Amino acid sequence: MPEKIIIDCDPGQDDAIALLLAMASPEELELLGITAVAGNVPLHLTERNARLMCDLGRRDDIRVYAGCSKPMVRDLVTAENVHGDTGIDGMQVTKPAVPLQSQHAVDFIIETLKKAGEASITLVPTGPLTNIGMAISREPSILRSIKRIVLMGGAMREGGNYSPSAEFNILVDPHAAKVVFACGRPITAMGLDVTHQVIATKDRVARIGALENSAATATAGMLSFFNRHDSAKYGFDGAPLHDPCTVAWLLQPDLFEGKDCNIAIETESPLTIGHTAVDFWGISGREVNATWIHSVDADGFYDLLTERLARYAD
Ligand code: BDR
Ligand code: CA
């Protein structure tokens, strides 16, 4: 039986590639819906980009819902400097054929989880956690239906990418992140410590581009754009492919290694707001609330991604 998932995202090139990876894997993953949130770019662009990925993946059966246009407490911060004005610069952006659902994403999440059996649905957030935090705050009874939350967010050894100590997704909505990390359901967290190991090197991008189907060509185009900013910033031979780590972990968890820890979110300090305090060595006495993923077999990850993108043969 495929695992039932909802992907909550802010595409974003790396979110877009996470969607393509999931849509190419129907034996393992049943995508119940895609919910969009404001993050890398404003909401009207993240929901459009999610719909474009359904077009590209030829999955017009998948429903896309727009959610929160701003974080729970703070003002929205976006990242056009990384992702370009469209959020998915590097691929051809057109008007999507897949329609936007009229229901709000938070209502969709609540309704779906309320109807579902105990621990039956996995949430896969790859953007700021606003939609998920709002759904849990409004209707805590939905927690019983959440099997686990596999999210991209946070940083420990790597330090921050949007402030010296905070990663973008957590920094944009730390209050929502606090709700999620306190929710009591199993959490698998993919922070920068692991995502910075999956570098989209020129060779890896060329291998994807050589597949010559439209989804792979779009992926190679997006990665080439994405690489420009991050190669300059980090001095790596390409960009870290953050968000697809979540889906790859669901497909092939043996590629990854992690440790059960307590992770707490800073919401007050002007200096370190959005910091994930990962108690890797268990020194706080606080209860374990997440598995912090710290290592990955990067070649295995790119083999998996390339093999799945090859399934989109035109
Ligand atoms: C995260 O922030 C965004 O820029 C990416 O889409 C990813 O989800 C990395 O910090
Ligand atoms: Ca993202």
mmCIF file with all atom_site columns, C-alpha atoms and ligand atoms in Angstrom, residues 10 12 14-15 40 79 82-83 126-127 152 161-162 167-169 192 226 242-243, ligand 1:
data_model
loop_
_atom_site.group_PDB
_atom_site.id
_atom_site.type_symbol
_atom_site.label_atom_id
_atom_site.label_alt_id
_atom_site.label_comp_id
_atom_site.label_asym_id
_atom_site.label_entity_id
_atom_site.label_seq_id
_atom_site.pdbx_PDB_ins_code
_atom_site.Cartn_x
_atom_site.Cartn_y
_atom_site.Cartn_z
_atom_site.occupancy
_atom_site.B_iso_or_equiv
_atom_site.pdbx_formal_charge
_atom_site.auth_seq_id
_atom_site.auth_comp_id
_atom_site.auth_asym_id
_atom_site.auth_atom_id
_atom_site.pdbx_PDB_model_num
ATOM   1  C CA . ASP A 1 10  ? 6.439  26.995 -1.523 1.00 0.00 ? 10  ASP A CA 1
ATOM   2  C CA . GLY A 1 12  ? 10.810 27.158 -5.299 1.00 0.00 ? 12  GLY A CA 1
ATOM   3  C CA . ASP A 1 14  ? 13.796 22.520 -4.995 1.00 0.00 ? 14  ASP A CA 1
ATOM   4  C CA . ASP A 1 15  ? 10.160 22.179 -3.887 1.00 0.00 ? 15  ASP A CA 1
ATOM   5  C CA . ASN A 1 40  ? 10.221 31.570 -1.472 1.00 0.00 ? 40  ASN A CA 1
ATOM   6  C CA . ALA A 1 79  ? 13.698 34.750 -1.454 1.00 0.00 ? 79  ALA A CA 1
ATOM   7  C CA . VAL A 1 82  ? 17.740 32.711 -4.652 1.00 0.00 ? 82  VAL A CA 1
ATOM   8  C CA . HIS A 1 83  ? 14.813 31.470 -6.741 1.00 0.00 ? 83  HIS A CA 1
ATOM   9  C CA . THR A 1 126 ? 9.004  21.829 2.363  1.00 0.00 ? 126 THR A CA 1
ATOM   10 C CA . GLY A 1 127 ? 8.288  25.500 3.029  1.00 0.00 ? 127 GLY A CA 1
ATOM   11 C CA . MET A 1 152 ? 12.756 20.338 5.384  1.00 0.00 ? 152 MET A CA 1
ATOM   12 C CA . ASN A 1 161 ? 21.370 30.333 5.498  1.00 0.00 ? 161 ASN A CA 1
ATOM   13 C CA . TYR A 1 162 ? 19.087 33.345 6.081  1.00 0.00 ? 162 TYR A CA 1
ATOM   14 C CA . GLU A 1 167 ? 17.453 28.350 8.126  1.00 0.00 ? 167 GLU A CA 1
ATOM   15 C CA . PHE A 1 168 ? 14.941 30.031 5.773  1.00 0.00 ? 168 PHE A CA 1
ATOM   16 C CA . ASN A 1 169 ? 11.804 27.877 6.321  1.00 0.00 ? 169 ASN A CA 1
ATOM   17 C CA . LEU A 1 192 ? 20.915 22.154 6.165  1.00 0.00 ? 192 LEU A CA 1
ATOM   18 C CA . PHE A 1 226 ? 19.622 27.544 -8.743 1.00 0.00 ? 226 PHE A CA 1
ATOM   19 C CA . HIS A 1 242 ? 17.117 20.738 -0.009 1.00 0.00 ? 242 HIS A CA 1
ATOM   20 C CA . ASP A 1 243 ? 13.460 19.811 -0.361 1.00 0.00 ? 243 ASP A CA 1
HETATM 21 C C1 . BDR B 2 .   ? 14.688 26.022 2.122  1.00 0.00 ? 1   BDR B C1 1
HETATM 22 O O1 . BDR B 2 .   ? 14.363 27.379 1.827  1.00 0.00 ? 1   BDR B O1 1
HETATM 23 C C2 . BDR B 2 .   ? 14.004 27.531 0.479  1.00 0.00 ? 1   BDR B C2 1
HETATM 24 O O2 . BDR B 2 .   ? 14.842 28.456 -0.120 1.00 0.00 ? 1   BDR B O2 1
HETATM 25 C C3 . BDR B 2 .   ? 14.088 26.177 -0.170 1.00 0.00 ? 1   BDR B C3 1
HETATM 26 O O3 . BDR B 2 .   ? 12.971 25.936 -1.003 1.00 0.00 ? 1   BDR B O3 1
HETATM 27 C C4 . BDR B 2 .   ? 14.126 25.202 0.982  1.00 0.00 ? 1   BDR B C4 1
HETATM 28 O O4 . BDR B 2 .   ? 12.840 24.759 1.348  1.00 0.00 ? 1   BDR B O4 1
HETATM 29 C C5 . BDR B 2 .   ? 16.181 25.897 2.322  1.00 0.00 ? 1   BDR B C5 1
HETATM 30 O O5 . BDR B 2 .   ? 16.597 26.710 3.371  1.00 0.00 ? 1   BDR B O5 1
#
